[in-house]
Amino acid sequence: MKTTGYAATDATVPLARFEFNRRDLRANDVSIEILYCGVCHSDLHQARNDWGFSTYPIVPGHEIVGRVTAVGKDVTRYKAGDAVAVGCIVDSCGRCDQCLKREEQLCREVVTQTYNGRDRITGEPTYGGYSKNIVVREEFVLSLPDGLDMARAAPLLCAGITTYSPLRTWNAGPGSRVGVIGLGGLGHMAVKLAVGLGADVTVISRSAGKTADALALGADRVLISTDEAAMAAAASSFDLIIDTIPVRHDVSPYMPLLDVDATLVIVGQLGLIEEQSTLPLLMGRRRLSGSPIGGIAETQEMLNFCARHNILPDCEMIAMQDINAAFERMERADVRYRFVIDMASLEAA
Ligand code: NAP
Ligand code: ZN
């Protein structure tokens, strides 16, 4: 099927209109008309080849919401017209211990990324959600629960699950003290989800500029990371900290904030982290971890949780043609708090 999207053809050029083909439906495939797609900082990283493994052209987008238009003959879970969603992964080996545990994001073979990946059967490049249509194996399609506003749900598919998964892994809930470093797309979802889970939530931001927003999102307080006295006073006061900073940085100012046995989880892919002393790790038995998105079952659990608790991202709707300006604003941390592309704009153009 011929379709249209927006692609980066090189690390240094703006995204532009791109015509390409989606595969014919396999027996277990679902064809989806994309209505909305969120703009993740990972899209920017990969469009610009920040991580060194981009293969061009890249059609970014892994926060996808739309409607089923057709299904393969063996598909049982979906039918034309269903409201569905697709996140960061579209396939995995299905046989290893992690896939069998439904932690496909940890597949022992390489998991298939929604874009900048390779189809497991044909080896063809995968193209993401900055486009009109997508074809995805049914096991990797999520059901969008009734009551979740389709126009706002898209960011849940990456920003939502990437923060929900560590909150669940480290048992955030009533009585736990959660810190969120960086109030951007992931950070604001971490706040809403941690509040929804019943935790005590602190936003750790570089300046006081987002304080009113943080409190409105449900955070209990804001800690300014550049205020040394406030940072010292907050020592040993967190059970879990989720670090969403998108660039290489020094984690050592944040480690002393952890209580005994507490964990700082990095979700940004940063390459090297700055020199980290073992001292705060030893003294306090603190942990430094990472976490990649989440499995399909956990993503569905998160969508259902958001529907039940009426948790939705704060979105700024943009036209597809505005993507390059949106990337520039994201680079300046000028997003409150997630851009979502209205894919109808692509047709209109
Ligand atoms: P974002 O919307 O741009 O938000 C990042 C926030 O970090 C900013 O709002 C800002 O918050 C803070 N920040 C930005 N630049 C900074 C700097 N130079 N120093 C300190 N803080 C800074 O990005 P996002 O979409 O939330 O993504 C965050 C990171 O997670 C990206 O690296 C992305 O690739 C990664 N990611 C990982 C996964 C995963 O599976 N592990 C999934 C999705 C995304 P303040 O203004 O409050 O300081
Ligand atoms: Zn993402």
Short mmCIF file of C-alpha atoms and ligand atoms in Angstrom, two decimals:
data_model
loop_
_atom_site.label_atom_id
_atom_site.label_comp_id
_atom_site.label_asym_id
_atom_site.label_seq_id
_atom_site.Cartn_x
_atom_site.Cartn_y
_atom_site.Cartn_z
CA MET A 1 0.00 0.00 0.00
CA LYS A 2 1.33 3.43 -0.92
CA THR A 3 1.41 5.90 1.95
CA THR A 4 2.77 9.31 2.86
CA GLY A 5 4.78 10.45 5.80
CA TYR A 6 7.55 12.74 6.95
CA ALA A 7 11.12 11.51 6.94
CA ALA A 8 14.64 12.58 7.76
CA THR A 9 16.89 11.58 4.88
CA ASP A 10 20.06 12.55 6.72
CA ALA A 11 21.15 13.67 10.21
CA THR A 12 21.55 17.29 9.17
CA VAL A 13 18.46 18.01 7.05
CA PRO A 14 14.95 18.92 8.19
CA LEU A 15 12.20 16.32 7.97
CA ALA A 16 10.25 16.48 4.70
CA ARG A 17 7.38 14.76 2.94
CA PHE A 18 8.19 11.18 1.95
CA GLU A 19 6.20 8.64 -0.10
CA PHE A 20 6.73 4.97 0.67
CA ASN A 21 5.02 1.56 0.80
CA ARG A 22 3.52 -0.34 3.68
CA ARG A 23 3.67 -4.12 3.33
CA ASP A 24 0.68 -6.18 2.18
CA LEU A 25 -1.20 -7.66 5.12
CA ARG A 26 0.18 -10.90 6.48
CA ALA A 27 -2.27 -13.30 8.10
CA ASN A 28 -1.59 -11.85 11.58
CA ASP A 29 -1.31 -8.18 10.58
CA VAL A 30 -3.50 -5.21 11.41
CA SER A 31 -3.65 -2.19 9.10
CA ILE A 32 -4.15 1.09 10.93
CA GLU A 33 -5.05 4.59 9.78
CA ILE A 34 -2.96 6.85 12.01
CA LEU A 35 -4.92 9.74 13.49
CA TYR A 36 -2.41 11.09 16.02
CA CYS A 37 1.26 10.61 16.75
CA GLY A 38 3.21 11.98 19.72
CA VAL A 39 6.65 13.55 19.32
CA CYS A 40 9.21 11.91 21.62
CA HIS A 41 12.71 13.20 22.31
CA SER A 42 13.89 9.82 20.98
CA ASP A 43 12.48 10.83 17.57
CA LEU A 44 14.76 13.85 17.61
CA HIS A 45 17.73 11.77 18.82
CA GLN A 46 17.28 9.26 15.99
CA ALA A 47 16.48 11.80 13.27
CA ARG A 48 19.78 13.50 14.17
CA ASN A 49 21.69 10.22 14.67
CA ASP A 50 22.60 11.14 18.27
CA TRP A 51 22.88 7.45 19.10
CA GLY A 52 24.96 6.49 16.05
CA PHE A 53 22.71 3.74 14.69
CA SER A 54 20.27 5.66 12.49
CA THR A 55 19.61 4.25 9.02
CA TYR A 56 18.07 6.76 6.60
CA PRO A 57 15.46 7.57 5.54
CA ILE A 58 13.88 7.60 9.01
CA VAL A 59 10.16 8.09 9.47
CA PRO A 60 10.02 8.70 13.24
CA GLY A 61 7.05 8.27 15.56
CA HIS A 62 6.30 5.61 18.17
CA GLU A 63 3.36 7.12 20.00
CA ILE A 64 0.66 6.07 17.57
CA VAL A 65 -3.12 6.20 17.88
CA GLY A 66 -5.56 5.34 15.11
CA ARG A 67 -8.31 3.14 13.76
CA VAL A 68 -8.13 -0.32 12.27
CA THR A 69 -8.90 -0.30 8.55
CA ALA A 70 -8.29 -3.97 7.70
CA VAL A 71 -7.03 -7.18 9.30
CA GLY A 72 -5.28 -10.32 8.08
CA LYS A 73 -7.22 -13.57 7.92
CA ASP A 74 -5.93 -14.98 11.24
CA VAL A 75 -6.43 -11.83 13.30
CA THR A 76 -8.88 -12.41 16.15
CA ARG A 77 -8.38 -9.46 18.51
CA TYR A 78 -9.23 -6.56 16.21
CA LYS A 79 -11.66 -5.60 13.49
CA ALA A 80 -12.10 -2.62 11.19
CA GLY A 81 -13.10 0.50 13.10
CA ASP A 82 -11.46 -0.41 16.43
CA ALA A 83 -9.55 2.33 18.26
CA VAL A 84 -6.00 1.06 18.66
CA ALA A 85 -2.49 2.17 19.50
CA VAL A 86 1.10 1.21 18.71
CA GLY A 87 4.16 2.03 20.77
CA CYS A 88 7.92 1.67 20.38
CA ILE A 89 8.10 -2.00 19.40
CA VAL A 90 6.38 -3.95 16.63
CA ASP A 91 7.90 -7.43 16.96
CA SER A 92 10.22 -9.64 19.01
CA CYS A 93 11.43 -13.24 18.85
CA GLY A 94 8.49 -14.56 20.89
CA ARG A 95 10.48 -17.54 22.16
CA CYS A 96 13.08 -16.36 24.66
CA ASP A 97 12.51 -16.26 28.42
CA GLN A 98 11.82 -12.51 28.35
CA CYS A 99 9.28 -12.70 25.53
CA LEU A 100 7.57 -15.62 27.29
CA LYS A 101 7.41 -13.45 30.44
CA ARG A 102 5.78 -10.79 28.23
CA GLU A 103 8.74 -8.46 28.64
CA GLU A 104 9.27 -8.19 24.89
CA GLN A 105 11.21 -4.96 25.37
CA LEU A 106 13.95 -7.14 26.90
CA CYS A 107 13.91 -9.74 24.09
CA ARG A 108 17.20 -11.70 24.00
CA GLU A 109 17.25 -11.22 20.24
CA VAL A 110 17.01 -7.63 19.16
CA VAL A 111 13.47 -6.33 19.58
CA THR A 112 12.03 -4.75 16.40
CA GLN A 113 11.70 -1.00 16.81
CA THR A 114 8.65 0.68 15.29
CA TYR A 115 11.06 2.73 13.17
CA ASN A 116 14.78 2.66 12.50
CA GLY A 117 14.47 -1.12 12.85
CA ARG A 118 14.28 -4.08 10.46
CA ASP A 119 11.29 -6.29 9.80
CA ARG A 120 12.11 -9.77 11.17
CA ILE A 121 10.79 -11.56 8.06
CA THR A 122 11.89 -9.44 5.10
CA GLY A 123 14.68 -7.40 6.67
CA GLU A 124 13.10 -4.24 5.24
CA PRO A 125 13.37 -1.02 7.26
CA THR A 126 10.54 -0.20 9.64
CA TYR A 127 8.91 3.22 9.34
CA GLY A 128 7.09 4.91 12.21
CA GLY A 129 4.05 6.96 12.99
CA TYR A 130 4.76 10.27 11.26
CA SER A 131 2.61 8.87 8.45
CA LYS A 132 -0.93 8.12 7.31
CA ASN A 133 -0.92 4.33 7.82
CA ILE A 134 0.95 1.55 9.50
CA VAL A 135 0.81 -2.26 9.35
CA VAL A 136 1.61 -4.09 12.59
CA ARG A 137 1.50 -7.68 13.81
CA GLU A 138 -1.62 -8.04 15.98
CA GLU A 139 0.28 -9.07 19.13
CA PHE A 140 1.98 -5.66 19.14
CA VAL A 141 -1.20 -3.63 18.69
CA LEU A 142 -2.77 -2.16 21.83
CA SER A 143 -6.46 -1.69 22.41
CA LEU A 144 -7.40 1.89 23.27
CA PRO A 145 -9.89 1.67 26.15
CA ASP A 146 -13.21 3.51 25.91
CA GLY A 147 -13.04 6.82 27.65
CA LEU A 148 -9.46 7.67 26.68
CA ASP A 149 -9.53 10.76 24.48
CA MET A 150 -7.90 9.61 21.22
CA ALA A 151 -6.48 13.06 20.51
CA ARG A 152 -4.53 13.05 23.77
CA ALA A 153 -3.71 9.40 24.37
CA ALA A 154 -0.79 9.05 21.94
CA PRO A 155 2.02 10.08 24.34
CA LEU A 156 1.03 7.26 26.69
CA LEU A 157 2.54 4.81 24.19
CA CYS A 158 6.08 5.88 24.99
CA ALA A 159 6.24 8.62 27.62
CA GLY A 160 3.51 6.82 29.57
CA ILE A 161 4.86 3.28 29.54
CA THR A 162 8.50 4.32 29.97
CA THR A 163 7.65 5.96 33.28
CA TYR A 164 4.88 3.56 34.36
CA SER A 165 7.17 0.54 34.05
CA PRO A 166 9.84 1.69 36.55
CA LEU A 167 7.12 3.00 38.88
CA ARG A 168 5.65 -0.53 38.90
CA THR A 169 9.01 -2.32 38.96
CA TRP A 170 10.02 -0.40 42.09
CA ASN A 171 6.52 -0.58 43.63
CA ALA A 172 5.63 3.11 43.73
CA GLY A 173 2.42 3.56 45.69
CA PRO A 174 1.01 4.98 48.90
CA GLY A 175 3.86 5.74 51.28
CA SER A 176 6.58 5.84 48.64
CA ARG A 177 8.51 8.99 47.86
CA VAL A 178 9.13 9.44 44.14
CA GLY A 179 11.36 12.08 42.53
CA VAL A 180 11.15 13.00 38.84
CA ILE A 181 14.16 14.75 37.28
CA GLY A 182 13.23 16.88 34.24
CA LEU A 183 9.69 18.06 33.61
CA GLY A 184 9.28 17.27 29.91
CA GLY A 185 7.24 14.66 28.05
CA LEU A 186 8.35 11.69 30.15
CA GLY A 187 8.66 13.71 33.34
CA HIS A 188 5.13 15.07 33.29
CA MET A 189 3.75 11.55 32.68
CA ALA A 190 5.89 10.22 35.54
CA VAL A 191 4.27 12.82 37.79
CA LYS A 192 0.70 12.03 36.74
CA LEU A 193 1.22 8.27 36.93
CA ALA A 194 3.03 8.36 40.29
CA VAL A 195 0.28 10.57 41.70
CA GLY A 196 -2.30 8.15 40.28
CA LEU A 197 -0.51 5.27 42.01
CA GLY A 198 -0.74 7.16 45.29
CA ALA A 199 2.92 8.11 45.77
CA ASP A 200 4.32 11.31 47.26
CA VAL A 201 5.84 13.12 44.25
CA THR A 202 8.61 15.71 43.92
CA VAL A 203 9.61 17.30 40.64
CA ILE A 204 13.35 17.98 40.42
CA SER A 205 13.80 20.73 37.84
CA ARG A 206 16.62 23.08 36.86
CA SER A 207 14.71 26.29 37.57
CA ALA A 208 11.58 27.44 39.33
CA GLY A 209 9.93 28.23 35.97
CA LYS A 210 7.83 25.06 35.92
CA THR A 211 6.80 25.11 39.61
CA ALA A 212 3.18 26.13 39.05
CA ASP A 213 2.83 23.52 36.31
CA ALA A 214 4.38 20.79 38.47
CA LEU A 215 1.94 21.47 41.29
CA ALA A 216 -0.97 21.61 38.85
CA LEU A 217 0.09 18.22 37.48
CA GLY A 218 -0.31 16.86 40.99
CA ALA A 219 3.25 16.98 42.36
CA ASP A 220 3.52 17.61 46.10
CA ARG A 221 6.54 19.89 45.77
CA VAL A 222 9.36 21.04 43.51
CA LEU A 223 13.06 20.75 44.26
CA ILE A 224 15.32 23.07 42.25
CA SER A 225 18.43 21.10 41.31
CA THR A 226 20.58 24.24 41.06
CA ASP A 227 19.72 25.24 44.67
CA GLU A 228 22.52 23.56 46.65
CA ALA A 229 20.99 24.24 50.06
CA ALA A 230 17.64 22.76 49.02
CA MET A 231 19.41 19.74 47.50
CA ALA A 232 21.36 19.18 50.72
CA ALA A 233 18.19 19.47 52.79
CA ALA A 234 16.53 16.82 50.59
CA ALA A 235 19.30 14.23 51.21
CA SER A 236 18.11 10.64 51.78
CA SER A 237 14.47 11.55 51.17
CA PHE A 238 13.50 9.45 48.12
CA ASP A 239 12.68 5.78 47.53
CA LEU A 240 12.77 6.10 43.75
CA ILE A 241 14.00 8.77 41.37
CA ILE A 242 13.28 8.68 37.64
CA ASP A 243 15.87 10.67 35.69
CA THR A 244 14.52 11.84 32.30
CA ILE A 245 17.34 14.24 31.34
CA PRO A 246 17.90 13.77 27.56
CA VAL A 247 21.60 14.66 27.45
CA ARG A 248 24.80 13.36 28.99
CA HIS A 249 25.00 14.63 32.56
CA ASP A 250 26.50 14.09 35.97
CA VAL A 251 24.23 11.96 38.18
CA SER A 252 26.34 12.47 41.31
CA PRO A 253 24.36 15.49 42.63
CA TYR A 254 21.22 13.32 42.61
CA MET A 255 22.54 10.11 44.23
CA PRO A 256 22.62 11.52 47.81
CA LEU A 257 18.89 12.28 47.47
CA LEU A 258 18.19 8.53 47.62
CA ASP A 259 17.35 6.90 50.94
CA VAL A 260 18.89 3.56 51.98
CA ASP A 261 18.22 0.86 49.36
CA ALA A 262 16.58 3.39 47.04
CA THR A 263 17.05 3.49 43.26
CA LEU A 264 17.78 6.14 40.66
CA VAL A 265 16.52 5.00 37.26
CA ILE A 266 17.95 6.62 34.14
CA VAL A 267 15.64 6.46 31.12
CA GLY A 268 17.60 8.65 28.71
CA GLN A 269 20.06 6.89 26.45
CA LEU A 270 23.09 9.04 27.15
CA GLY A 271 26.11 6.98 26.23
CA LEU A 272 28.67 7.70 28.90
CA ILE A 273 27.59 8.97 32.29
CA GLU A 274 29.94 11.32 34.05
CA GLU A 275 32.33 9.93 36.62
CA GLN A 276 30.24 8.39 39.36
CA SER A 277 31.77 7.84 42.80
CA THR A 278 31.04 4.48 44.42
CA LEU A 279 30.72 6.22 47.78
CA PRO A 280 27.01 7.16 47.66
CA LEU A 281 26.29 3.71 46.20
CA LEU A 282 28.06 1.91 49.05
CA MET A 283 27.00 4.23 51.86
CA GLY A 284 23.27 3.76 51.75
CA ARG A 285 23.29 0.67 49.52
CA ARG A 286 21.80 2.86 46.81
CA ARG A 287 21.20 1.63 43.30
CA LEU A 288 21.66 3.13 39.86
CA SER A 289 19.56 1.50 37.16
CA GLY A 290 18.13 2.01 33.70
CA SER A 291 14.78 1.03 32.21
CA PRO A 292 13.59 0.64 28.61
CA ILE A 293 9.89 1.28 27.77
CA GLY A 294 7.79 -1.73 28.92
CA GLY A 295 6.23 -4.92 27.59
CA ILE A 296 3.02 -5.10 25.59
CA ALA A 297 0.97 -6.52 28.49
CA GLU A 298 2.25 -3.82 30.82
CA THR A 299 1.51 -1.16 28.20
CA GLN A 300 -2.08 -2.39 27.99
CA GLU A 301 -2.26 -2.38 31.81
CA MET A 302 -1.02 1.24 31.78
CA LEU A 303 -3.62 2.29 29.16
CA ASN A 304 -6.38 0.68 31.23
CA PHE A 305 -5.03 2.34 34.39
CA CYS A 306 -5.07 5.75 32.67
CA ALA A 307 -8.63 5.21 31.45
CA ARG A 308 -9.77 4.26 34.97
CA HIS A 309 -8.01 7.20 36.62
CA ASN A 310 -8.65 9.68 33.82
CA ILE A 311 -4.93 10.29 33.33
CA LEU A 312 -4.01 11.96 30.04
CA PRO A 313 -0.92 13.81 28.84
CA ASP A 314 -0.92 17.59 28.42
CA CYS A 315 -0.65 17.95 24.66
CA GLU A 316 0.08 20.72 22.22
CA MET A 317 -1.45 19.73 18.90
CA ILE A 318 0.66 20.48 15.83
CA ALA A 319 0.39 19.97 12.08
CA MET A 320 2.80 17.54 10.43
CA GLN A 321 4.35 20.48 8.56
CA ASP A 322 5.38 22.04 11.91
CA ILE A 323 7.55 19.13 12.99
CA ASN A 324 10.90 20.82 12.43
CA ALA A 325 9.93 23.81 14.55
CA ALA A 326 8.61 21.39 17.18
CA PHE A 327 11.96 19.58 17.25
CA GLU A 328 13.75 22.88 17.79
CA ARG A 329 11.42 23.78 20.65
CA MET A 330 11.91 20.35 22.20
CA GLU A 331 15.64 20.87 22.09
CA ARG A 332 15.16 24.05 24.14
CA ALA A 333 12.91 22.19 26.65
CA ASP A 334 10.08 24.47 25.47
CA VAL A 335 7.27 21.89 25.40
CA ARG A 336 4.33 21.80 27.77
CA TYR A 337 4.37 18.89 27.79
CA ARG A 338 4.11 16.83 24.61
CA PHE A 339 3.65 17.71 20.97
CA VAL A 340 1.07 15.56 19.21
CA ILE A 341 0.77 15.56 15.43
CA ASP A 342 -2.77 15.69 14.07
CA MET A 343 -2.31 13.42 11.08
CA ALA A 344 -5.28 14.96 9.24
CA SER A 345 -2.87 17.84 8.52
CA LEU A 346 -0.85 15.54 6.26
CA GLU A 347 -3.86 14.95 4.06
CA ALA A 348 -4.73 18.62 3.99
CA ALA A 349 -1.26 19.58 2.77
P1 NAP B 1 11.77 16.18 26.78
O1 NAP B 1 10.31 16.29 26.60
O2 NAP B 1 12.66 17.01 25.94
O3 NAP B 1 12.06 16.45 28.34
C1 NAP B 1 13.34 16.38 28.91
C2 NAP B 1 13.39 17.31 30.15
O4 NAP B 1 14.70 17.17 30.72
C3 NAP B 1 13.25 18.79 29.84
O5 NAP B 1 11.92 19.24 29.84
C4 NAP B 1 14.04 19.44 30.96
O6 NAP B 1 13.27 19.54 32.16
C5 NAP B 1 15.15 18.44 31.22
N1 NAP B 1 16.36 18.81 30.49
C6 NAP B 1 16.47 19.10 29.16
N2 NAP B 1 17.72 19.42 28.83
C7 NAP B 1 18.43 19.32 29.98
C8 NAP B 1 19.79 19.53 30.30
N3 NAP B 1 20.68 19.92 29.36
N4 NAP B 1 20.18 19.35 31.59
C9 NAP B 1 19.28 18.99 32.54
N5 NAP B 1 17.97 18.78 32.29
C10 NAP B 1 17.56 18.94 31.03
O7 NAP B 1 12.27 14.68 26.53
P2 NAP B 1 11.43 13.30 26.72
O8 NAP B 1 10.69 13.01 25.47
O9 NAP B 1 10.76 13.35 28.03
O10 NAP B 1 12.63 12.24 26.76
C11 NAP B 1 13.59 12.26 27.82
C12 NAP B 1 14.70 11.27 27.51
O11 NAP B 1 14.19 9.93 27.66
C13 NAP B 1 15.24 11.34 26.09
O12 NAP B 1 16.65 11.14 26.13
C14 NAP B 1 14.58 10.18 25.38
O13 NAP B 1 15.32 9.70 24.29
C15 NAP B 1 14.54 9.19 26.51
N6 NAP B 1 13.55 8.11 26.34
C16 NAP B 1 13.86 6.88 26.81
C17 NAP B 1 12.95 5.86 26.75
C18 NAP B 1 13.26 4.53 27.31
O14 NAP B 1 12.63 3.55 26.92
N7 NAP B 1 14.20 4.41 28.25
C19 NAP B 1 11.70 6.10 26.17
C20 NAP B 1 11.40 7.38 25.72
C21 NAP B 1 12.32 8.38 25.82
P3 NAP B 1 13.45 20.78 33.21
O15 NAP B 1 13.24 22.01 32.39
O16 NAP B 1 12.37 20.52 34.20
O17 NAP B 1 14.80 20.69 33.83
ZN ZN B 2 9.72 7.64 22.88
#
